[in-house]
Structures are given as C-alpha cells and as structure tokens.
C-alpha cells in the first residue's frame, strides 16, 4: 500500500521500484482525493511520518522512500513481500521484564497473538530468578523491601525515645529477611505467569536469538532449540551488572543480582561504585549494623545536583557508612572460603601512585549495567546498536533500524532506566502498533444511590462515551443504561452539540448524588481492559 502524491518524485521512485519487482500495489494519491489531507494527518498519527510516500507491506510499516530502498537493498522488502502473514505470531517479545510484559499484555488485549520469551542467564555466582525482570527480582522491589527492613531497625532505636522499654538485645537476622522477601518475589513471579495465561499470551522460558528475518531461535535451559516466526518483534532484554575486568572480580565479587537472595549475611562489605545502586545498597546494609565502605572512583551520584549528592554522602557518613574516595580496585584475592569468606582488595588511587589494601567479607560491585543486546543475533537481521554502549537507537515510535523490530526499556539509547518508563513505553508501543483506532472509548459500571438501600443489583448500570482522538477527544458517542437515562442524555446531547470534549467533561463538577455525575469521572478506557466493576456506592 503506497500513500503517494502524484507530483512527488520520491513517490514515483517507490512506485517504479515495486513495478520493477512485479508487485501490484494499492496506490492512493493523496492530492487527488477530497480527504487526502485528513488521511495524511491520520497516517502521521499512526506512523509518526508526515511525508509521502508512506509505504506499508503486508501490514508492516516500511516508511518513506529512503527506508523502502534500504529495505530493498537489505533483502527485507523481498522477505516482507513473500511472507504475507504466514507467521506463528503477530508479535514476539524478547524479554519478560517491566517493558516486555506490559507490551505483551496490551498487545494481547488488542487481540493479537503474542509470545514472550524470557530467560535469565545465571550470574557468575550462579544466581537466577523467575519471570518479571530486574525490577521485581533483583531491583526496585527487593531493594525497597531491604530498605524497609533497615528503616524498621532505625524505628526500633527511635522507639526508646518514645517510651518503649525492652531488655532483650535486638539483632537482625539476614536469613529470615531474605527468605520472606524471596517468598514475596515468588508470589509476584507466579502472578505474572498467571496474568500472561489469562490474556492468552504464550510464555516460553527460553533464551531468544534472531537467526534470520522474522525468525527467532529459543533455547531452553536444557539446550533444546525451537524456532518461532512473527510479523513484528519487540526487544526488551534489559541490562545486567557490569564487572571490573580485574583479577578475581567474577570469581569472588557479587553484584545486586546476587545480593537480594544471598543465603548468608554479607558481613563487612566493600561496595564499589557511587551511583544509585551502590548508595542504596550501602545504605540498607549499614542500617542492618554491618561495617560498610563505599569505594568512589570520582564523585557521588553523577548527573545529580552535586550539592544534594554531597549532602546524601555526609548523612550516610554520619550514619556509619565509610567512604574511600578516588580509589579503584585493581585485584581481588580470596583469603578464606566461607559464607561469607574473606577477601583481600588491592586498590589504587585515581590521582597518584598510592595503593591501599583492605580485608572484607563481601565485595559488592555496583559500577553500572550493560545492555543485553550483543548476543541476541541483532547483526543477523541488521538491527543497529551503538557499538560503544550496546544501546539500541530508536525513532520516536520505538522502531529500530529494521522496520518490523521495536525496542523498549533499559536498552534504549538516551532514555531513563526506570521501571515506570519501561512499563509505560511498552504499553504505548502496543497501542501504537495494534490499536490504530481513531476512537477512544471510556466506560464504567455504576450503582445508583437509590438502588443501594433497596438492595438492587450493583454493576448493572453502565455509562460509555466514544471520543475522537484526532479532534481533541471530542465526544462523538454517548450511552447510558440506568434510571432517568432520557433526562441525563438530553442534557449531554446539548453539550455534544456545543463540541463537548473529554477534557470538558473532566473539568465539569459533578452534582452529587446523581447518575449523570458518573460522566465527569470516567477514567478507564475500554482498550485498557481494566476492571470497571464497582465495589461500593
Ligand atoms: P528488565 O526488567 O531487566 O527485563 C529484561 C528481561 O529480559 C529479563 O528478565 C532478562 O532476563 C530477559 N532477557 C534478556 N535477554 C534475553 C533473551 N535473549 N531472551 C529471553 N529473555 C531475555 N527503577 C525504578 O523505577 N525504581 C527503583 O527503585 C529502581 N531500583 C532499582 C534497583 C536496582 C538494584 C536495579 C538494578 C535497578 C533498579 N531500577 C529501578 C531500574 C529498573 O529495574 C529497570 O529500569 C527496569 O527493570 C527495566 O525494565 P526492562 O523491561 O527494560 O528490563
Ligand atoms: P550508574 O548510574 O551507571 O553508575 C555507575 C557508578 O559506578 C558510578 O558511580 C561510576 O563512577 C562507578 N563506576 C563505573 N565504572 C567503574 C569502575 N571501573 N571502577 C569504579 N567505579 C566505577 O549505575 P547503577 O548505579 O548501577 O544504576 C544503573 C541504572 O539503574 C541507573 O541508571 C538507574 O536509572 C537505575 N536505578 C534506579 C534506581 C531508582 O530509581 N531508585 C535505583 C537503582 C538503579 P563515575 O561517576 O566515576 O563514572
């Protein structure tokens, strides 16, 4: 399908290309139809491309003239032309973390046949975990729970000032805490599996690697290989902790991937690094009463306001964390095996020739994270990465250099590495890919007040509006099932005549308690699939 303009030389080149390939195309000359400008506006909304030609091959958006010729030169165009929709899936997502799962669920809600491949390569210390990615297993969730454990210790100290008297010596038990946190994480892993199953998303616990266009190899932990094809792919493989590349680091050091399920208390700990992960972990470890030192290569919290960063540092110092500034480790040696054992760390100054030695039970590396993009066959299908950082550059609609491959989450170049960002972009990507509808439906069930005391049924009355996304969410459809439906509709009909929009409805103060007020608080879109049943009046 070519959206073209009859006088445009680039459109002519593209039409000639398809004709030379013997492909019959649907061509719409936007300058020769009445609603050409409107169609171009819609195309721009869907594809983020304002210009013509705008080319689609078998439902995949290829792009403009240059992208079509690039796809031709790489062989992708021929592949797209051949394969119609003979794929196993509409969408395969590689990586079941924050971004991948939200994209998978949204695409399934939008009626697509979706598969998620998720596989955790064990850390050098042998740690691995279940479905859900970094945030749930080795990031935000266990981090915050350990932080909470440390805060409880602080509250215990504070409690004496508030009159609490107790004689027993209070101490922290690492194993009890870790077991409780890991139990909670297991329940979250299970919840994710269940929610994929409920939405009919196929979940395969295998490592994904592209082998050719539209085809991926999935290898499970027994080494069995299965091949799957899809019309479109989303890469959401996230990042893993970096190592120092010095003698002894992979053998003896741990990272945040290991810490949250460490089966023993880490004891005296050296934390290497001075950003988020390093300072958060150092903070809660010190909160448990452990001897903690942070080795800082340059400054604390690079990228943050340095006055604030230094205040964080001095607060931590007052609360027992030691800082070794302007040093980097050069060698880690094991002095004693054990749980924990004993490690000797040799470090050198970044400013001179000075070297120092220290003995610790645990060395925790928190020196940044590397994108998991180098061992997934991207070179086989031509997805470009930033060779230095391993990150994937994408356009405004998260499309990589290969038109049918998209990417979300931590692996994106120049985007914040945060869970809510990954979740939101995964969801929005699915909506852009599969929810090209120009209408947005908001709806809810409701329970009229006069029905409550009478004990009449809840979740029977229903309100729904349909908005035109291309016209400032103007309300173009209005439905109500409930008492006084005629009266309510009459009022809103006049408002619709005056150009009522969703925003105007949201800005309207409801009259309480009425049935009509429900239209001033509509939040849930139908495409979100969120529950609209009411729990009370
Ligand atoms: P991930 O969640 O990492 O998911 C990627 C998944 O893909 C993983 O399961 C991985 O095993 C899998 N995978 C990789 N390669 C393949 C393959 N080839 N085949 C199949 N599967 C594969 N963010 C916040 O917003 N707040 C916080 O408080 C916070 N705290 C954090 C604390 C720590 C210690 C860390 C490390 C991170 C923290 N983050 C926090 C960041 C947050 O965890 C990430 O931004 C988020 O998890 C990124 O989601 P993602 O989908 O890009 O990747
Ligand atoms: P990071 O932000 O990349 O910081 C790396 C730290 O390690 C820096 O202090 C850096 O020092 C130091 N470092 C790098 N290489 C080193 C080396 N060879 N020797 C010694 N020190 C070295 O990495 P991160 O702390 O692992 O965080 C990763 C991402 O996770 C962040 O971008 C963040 O978005 C996300 N995260 C978010 C939260 C949250 O929202 N609360 C929590 C944790 C993580 P220099 O300054 O000298 O380079």
mmCIF file with all atom_site columns, N, CA and C in Angstrom, residues 292-332:
data_model
loop_
_atom_site.group_PDB
_atom_site.id
_atom_site.type_symbol
_atom_site.label_atom_id
_atom_site.label_alt_id
_atom_site.label_comp_id
_atom_site.label_asym_id
_atom_site.label_entity_id
_atom_site.label_seq_id
_atom_site.pdbx_PDB_ins_code
_atom_site.Cartn_x
_atom_site.Cartn_y
_atom_site.Cartn_z
_atom_site.occupancy
_atom_site.B_iso_or_equiv
_atom_site.pdbx_formal_charge
_atom_site.auth_seq_id
_atom_site.auth_comp_id
_atom_site.auth_asym_id
_atom_site.auth_atom_id
_atom_site.pdbx_PDB_model_num
ATOM 1   N N  . UNK A 1 292 ? 30.279 -1.082  56.566 1.00 0.00 ? 292 UNK A N  1
ATOM 2   C CA . UNK A 1 292 ? 30.180 -0.863  55.116 1.00 0.00 ? 292 UNK A CA 1
ATOM 3   C C  . UNK A 1 292 ? 31.098 0.269   54.667 1.00 0.00 ? 292 UNK A C  1
ATOM 4   N N  . UNK A 1 293 ? 31.859 0.003   53.588 1.00 0.00 ? 293 UNK A N  1
ATOM 5   C CA . UNK A 1 293 ? 32.711 1.033   52.983 1.00 0.00 ? 293 UNK A CA 1
ATOM 6   C C  . UNK A 1 293 ? 32.319 1.168   51.517 1.00 0.00 ? 293 UNK A C  1
ATOM 7   N N  . UNK A 1 294 ? 32.227 2.409   51.046 1.00 0.00 ? 294 UNK A N  1
ATOM 8   C CA . UNK A 1 294 ? 31.936 2.635   49.630 1.00 0.00 ? 294 UNK A CA 1
ATOM 9   C C  . UNK A 1 294 ? 33.192 3.165   48.958 1.00 0.00 ? 294 UNK A C  1
ATOM 10  N N  . UNK A 1 295 ? 33.623 2.480   47.883 1.00 0.00 ? 295 UNK A N  1
ATOM 11  C CA . UNK A 1 295 ? 34.797 2.957   47.152 1.00 0.00 ? 295 UNK A CA 1
ATOM 12  C C  . UNK A 1 295 ? 34.321 3.777   45.956 1.00 0.00 ? 295 UNK A C  1
ATOM 13  N N  . UNK A 1 296 ? 34.702 5.073   45.968 1.00 0.00 ? 296 UNK A N  1
ATOM 14  C CA . UNK A 1 296 ? 34.187 6.024   44.976 1.00 0.00 ? 296 UNK A CA 1
ATOM 15  C C  . UNK A 1 296 ? 35.293 6.350   43.976 1.00 0.00 ? 296 UNK A C  1
ATOM 16  N N  . UNK A 1 297 ? 35.031 6.136   42.693 1.00 0.00 ? 297 UNK A N  1
ATOM 17  C CA . UNK A 1 297 ? 36.066 6.438   41.689 1.00 0.00 ? 297 UNK A CA 1
ATOM 18  C C  . UNK A 1 297 ? 36.226 7.938   41.498 1.00 0.00 ? 297 UNK A C  1
ATOM 19  N N  . UNK A 1 298 ? 35.106 8.660   41.411 1.00 0.00 ? 298 UNK A N  1
ATOM 20  C CA . UNK A 1 298 ? 35.218 10.110  41.171 1.00 0.00 ? 298 UNK A CA 1
ATOM 21  C C  . UNK A 1 298 ? 34.273 10.859  42.107 1.00 0.00 ? 298 UNK A C  1
ATOM 22  N N  . UNK A 1 299 ? 32.995 10.979  41.719 1.00 0.00 ? 299 UNK A N  1
ATOM 23  C CA . UNK A 1 299 ? 32.044 11.752  42.518 1.00 0.00 ? 299 UNK A CA 1
ATOM 24  C C  . UNK A 1 299 ? 30.860 10.867  42.892 1.00 0.00 ? 299 UNK A C  1
ATOM 25  N N  . UNK A 1 300 ? 30.088 11.363  43.857 1.00 0.00 ? 300 UNK A N  1
ATOM 26  C CA . UNK A 1 300 ? 28.858 10.644  44.217 1.00 0.00 ? 300 UNK A CA 1
ATOM 27  C C  . UNK A 1 300 ? 27.764 11.023  43.228 1.00 0.00 ? 300 UNK A C  1
ATOM 28  N N  . UNK A 1 301 ? 26.935 10.060  42.888 1.00 0.00 ? 301 UNK A N  1
ATOM 29  C CA . UNK A 1 301 ? 25.706 10.290  42.124 1.00 0.00 ? 301 UNK A CA 1
ATOM 30  C C  . UNK A 1 301 ? 25.892 11.224  40.922 1.00 0.00 ? 301 UNK A C  1
ATOM 31  N N  . UNK A 1 302 ? 26.745 10.775  40.002 1.00 0.00 ? 302 UNK A N  1
ATOM 32  C CA . UNK A 1 302 ? 26.975 11.568  38.774 1.00 0.00 ? 302 UNK A CA 1
ATOM 33  C C  . UNK A 1 302 ? 25.632 11.880  38.105 1.00 0.00 ? 302 UNK A C  1
ATOM 34  N N  . UNK A 1 303 ? 25.529 13.114  37.652 1.00 0.00 ? 303 UNK A N  1
ATOM 35  C CA . UNK A 1 303 ? 24.304 13.500  36.946 1.00 0.00 ? 303 UNK A CA 1
ATOM 36  C C  . UNK A 1 303 ? 23.290 14.164  37.868 1.00 0.00 ? 303 UNK A C  1
ATOM 37  N N  . UNK A 1 304 ? 23.517 14.040  39.172 1.00 0.00 ? 304 UNK A N  1
ATOM 38  C CA . UNK A 1 304 ? 22.596 14.677  40.123 1.00 0.00 ? 304 UNK A CA 1
ATOM 39  C C  . UNK A 1 304 ? 23.199 16.003  40.588 1.00 0.00 ? 304 UNK A C  1
ATOM 40  N N  . UNK A 1 305 ? 22.367 16.867  41.112 1.00 0.00 ? 305 UNK A N  1
ATOM 41  C CA . UNK A 1 305 ? 22.821 18.105  41.716 1.00 0.00 ? 305 UNK A CA 1
ATOM 42  C C  . UNK A 1 305 ? 23.889 17.750  42.762 1.00 0.00 ? 305 UNK A C  1
ATOM 43  N N  . UNK A 1 306 ? 25.091 18.259  42.586 1.00 0.00 ? 306 UNK A N  1
ATOM 44  C CA . UNK A 1 306 ? 26.201 17.799  43.427 1.00 0.00 ? 306 UNK A CA 1
ATOM 45  C C  . UNK A 1 306 ? 26.089 18.273  44.872 1.00 0.00 ? 306 UNK A C  1
ATOM 46  N N  . UNK A 1 307 ? 25.406 19.387  45.097 1.00 0.00 ? 307 UNK A N  1
ATOM 47  C CA . UNK A 1 307 ? 25.202 19.842  46.482 1.00 0.00 ? 307 UNK A CA 1
ATOM 48  C C  . UNK A 1 307 ? 24.337 18.798  47.217 1.00 0.00 ? 307 UNK A C  1
ATOM 49  N N  . UNK A 1 308 ? 23.294 18.320  46.507 1.00 0.00 ? 308 UNK A N  1
ATOM 50  C CA . UNK A 1 308 ? 22.419 17.300  47.097 1.00 0.00 ? 308 UNK A CA 1
ATOM 51  C C  . UNK A 1 308 ? 23.194 15.989  47.287 1.00 0.00 ? 308 UNK A C  1
ATOM 52  N N  . UNK A 1 309 ? 23.993 15.638  46.270 1.00 0.00 ? 309 UNK A N  1
ATOM 53  C CA . UNK A 1 309 ? 24.739 14.377  46.328 1.00 0.00 ? 309 UNK A CA 1
ATOM 54  C C  . UNK A 1 309 ? 25.680 14.375  47.539 1.00 0.00 ? 309 UNK A C  1
ATOM 55  N N  . UNK A 1 310 ? 26.360 15.507  47.756 1.00 0.00 ? 310 UNK A N  1
ATOM 56  C CA . UNK A 1 310 ? 27.287 15.582  48.895 1.00 0.00 ? 310 UNK A CA 1
ATOM 57  C C  . UNK A 1 310 ? 26.530 15.523  50.223 1.00 0.00 ? 310 UNK A C  1
ATOM 58  N N  . UNK A 1 311 ? 25.340 16.103  50.253 1.00 0.00 ? 311 UNK A N  1
ATOM 59  C CA . UNK A 1 311 ? 24.540 16.039  51.489 1.00 0.00 ? 311 UNK A CA 1
ATOM 60  C C  . UNK A 1 311 ? 24.133 14.593  51.770 1.00 0.00 ? 311 UNK A C  1
ATOM 61  N N  . UNK A 1 312 ? 23.795 13.853  50.708 1.00 0.00 ? 312 UNK A N  1
ATOM 62  C CA . UNK A 1 312 ? 23.472 12.429  50.874 1.00 0.00 ? 312 UNK A CA 1
ATOM 63  C C  . UNK A 1 312 ? 24.688 11.711  51.455 1.00 0.00 ? 312 UNK A C  1
ATOM 64  N N  . UNK A 1 313 ? 25.862 12.018  50.867 1.00 0.00 ? 313 UNK A N  1
ATOM 65  C CA . UNK A 1 313 ? 27.117 11.377  51.323 1.00 0.00 ? 313 UNK A CA 1
ATOM 66  C C  . UNK A 1 313 ? 27.386 11.670  52.783 1.00 0.00 ? 313 UNK A C  1
ATOM 67  N N  . UNK A 1 314 ? 27.269 12.948  53.202 1.00 0.00 ? 314 UNK A N  1
ATOM 68  C CA . UNK A 1 314 ? 27.625 13.224  54.594 1.00 0.00 ? 314 UNK A CA 1
ATOM 69  C C  . UNK A 1 314 ? 26.589 12.644  55.563 1.00 0.00 ? 314 UNK A C  1
ATOM 70  N N  . UNK A 1 315 ? 25.321 12.587  55.139 1.00 0.00 ? 315 UNK A N  1
ATOM 71  C CA . UNK A 1 315 ? 24.312 11.952  56.003 1.00 0.00 ? 315 UNK A CA 1
ATOM 72  C C  . UNK A 1 315 ? 24.661 10.471  56.194 1.00 0.00 ? 315 UNK A C  1
ATOM 73  N N  . UNK A 1 316 ? 25.037 9.839   55.073 1.00 0.00 ? 316 UNK A N  1
ATOM 74  C CA . UNK A 1 316 ? 25.376 8.410   55.169 1.00 0.00 ? 316 UNK A CA 1
ATOM 75  C C  . UNK A 1 316 ? 26.598 8.219   56.068 1.00 0.00 ? 316 UNK A C  1
ATOM 76  N N  . UNK A 1 317 ? 27.570 9.136   55.929 1.00 0.00 ? 317 UNK A N  1
ATOM 77  C CA . UNK A 1 317 ? 28.793 9.037   56.737 1.00 0.00 ? 317 UNK A CA 1
ATOM 78  C C  . UNK A 1 317 ? 28.461 9.146   58.228 1.00 0.00 ? 317 UNK A C  1
ATOM 79  N N  . UNK A 1 318 ? 27.560 10.108  58.546 1.00 0.00 ? 318 UNK A N  1
ATOM 80  C CA . UNK A 1 318 ? 27.144 10.264  59.960 1.00 0.00 ? 318 UNK A CA 1
ATOM 81  C C  . UNK A 1 318 ? 26.457 9.005   60.473 1.00 0.00 ? 318 UNK A C  1
ATOM 82  N N  . UNK A 1 319 ? 25.847 8.251   59.538 1.00 0.00 ? 319 UNK A N  1
ATOM 83  C CA . UNK A 1 319 ? 25.141 7.038   59.950 1.00 0.00 ? 319 UNK A CA 1
ATOM 84  C C  . UNK A 1 319 ? 25.964 5.786   59.718 1.00 0.00 ? 319 UNK A C  1
ATOM 85  N N  . UNK A 1 320 ? 27.270 5.948   59.702 1.00 0.00 ? 320 UNK A N  1
ATOM 86  C CA . UNK A 1 320 ? 28.152 4.786   59.789 1.00 0.00 ? 320 UNK A CA 1
ATOM 87  C C  . UNK A 1 320 ? 28.762 4.272   58.508 1.00 0.00 ? 320 UNK A C  1
ATOM 88  N N  . UNK A 1 321 ? 28.387 4.834   57.334 1.00 0.00 ? 321 UNK A N  1
ATOM 89  C CA . UNK A 1 321 ? 28.992 4.341   56.082 1.00 0.00 ? 321 UNK A CA 1
ATOM 90  C C  . UNK A 1 321 ? 30.333 5.054   55.879 1.00 0.00 ? 321 UNK A C  1
ATOM 91  N N  . UNK A 1 322 ? 31.382 4.251   55.581 1.00 0.00 ? 322 UNK A N  1
ATOM 92  C CA . UNK A 1 322 ? 32.692 4.867   55.325 1.00 0.00 ? 322 UNK A CA 1
ATOM 93  C C  . UNK A 1 322 ? 32.859 5.078   53.824 1.00 0.00 ? 322 UNK A C  1
ATOM 94  N N  . UNK A 1 323 ? 33.547 6.144   53.453 1.00 0.00 ? 323 UNK A N  1
ATOM 95  C CA . UNK A 1 323 ? 33.790 6.395   52.024 1.00 0.00 ? 323 UNK A CA 1
ATOM 96  C C  . UNK A 1 323 ? 35.290 6.433   51.757 1.00 0.00 ? 323 UNK A C  1
ATOM 97  N N  . UNK A 1 324 ? 35.690 5.682   50.736 1.00 0.00 ? 324 UNK A N  1
ATOM 98  C CA . UNK A 1 324 ? 37.082 5.718   50.277 1.00 0.00 ? 324 UNK A CA 1
ATOM 99  C C  . UNK A 1 324 ? 37.054 6.423   48.938 1.00 0.00 ? 324 UNK A C  1
ATOM 100 N N  . UNK A 1 325 ? 37.441 7.673   48.911 1.00 0.00 ? 325 UNK A N  1
ATOM 101 C CA . UNK A 1 325 ? 37.250 8.445   47.679 1.00 0.00 ? 325 UNK A CA 1
ATOM 102 C C  . UNK A 1 325 ? 38.477 8.411   46.787 1.00 0.00 ? 325 UNK A C  1
ATOM 103 N N  . UNK A 1 326 ? 38.208 8.464   45.487 1.00 0.00 ? 326 UNK A N  1
ATOM 104 C CA . UNK A 1 326 ? 39.244 8.498   44.435 1.00 0.00 ? 326 UNK A CA 1
ATOM 105 C C  . UNK A 1 326 ? 40.126 7.264   44.465 1.00 0.00 ? 326 UNK A C  1
ATOM 106 N N  . UNK A 1 327 ? 39.497 6.122   44.643 1.00 0.00 ? 327 UNK A N  1
ATOM 107 C CA . UNK A 1 327 ? 40.217 4.846   44.549 1.00 0.00 ? 327 UNK A CA 1
ATOM 108 C C  . UNK A 1 327 ? 39.443 3.884   43.654 1.00 0.00 ? 327 UNK A C  1
ATOM 109 N N  . UNK A 1 328 ? 40.196 3.006   42.984 1.00 0.00 ? 328 UNK A N  1
ATOM 110 C CA . UNK A 1 328 ? 39.544 1.926   42.220 1.00 0.00 ? 328 UNK A CA 1
ATOM 111 C C  . UNK A 1 328 ? 40.231 0.598   42.535 1.00 0.00 ? 328 UNK A C  1
ATOM 112 N N  . UNK A 1 329 ? 39.485 -0.478  42.611 1.00 0.00 ? 329 UNK A N  1
ATOM 113 C CA . UNK A 1 329 ? 40.101 -1.781  42.902 1.00 0.00 ? 329 UNK A CA 1
ATOM 114 C C  . UNK A 1 329 ? 40.942 -2.254  41.719 1.00 0.00 ? 329 UNK A C  1
ATOM 115 N N  . UNK A 1 330 ? 42.045 -2.919  42.009 1.00 0.00 ? 330 UNK A N  1
ATOM 116 C CA . UNK A 1 330 ? 42.854 -3.473  40.911 1.00 0.00 ? 330 UNK A CA 1
ATOM 117 C C  . UNK A 1 330 ? 42.996 -4.995  41.001 1.00 0.00 ? 330 UNK A C  1
ATOM 118 N N  . UNK A 1 331 ? 42.752 -5.548  42.196 1.00 0.00 ? 331 UNK A N  1
ATOM 119 C CA . UNK A 1 331 ? 42.837 -7.011  42.321 1.00 0.00 ? 331 UNK A CA 1
ATOM 120 C C  . UNK A 1 331 ? 42.021 -7.484  43.535 1.00 0.00 ? 331 UNK A C  1
ATOM 121 N N  . UNK A 1 332 ? 41.353 -8.615  43.366 1.00 0.00 ? 332 UNK A N  1
ATOM 122 C CA . UNK A 1 332 ? 40.602 -9.204  44.487 1.00 0.00 ? 332 UNK A CA 1
ATOM 123 C C  . UNK A 1 332 ? 41.174 -10.603 44.719 1.00 0.00 ? 332 UNK A C  1
#
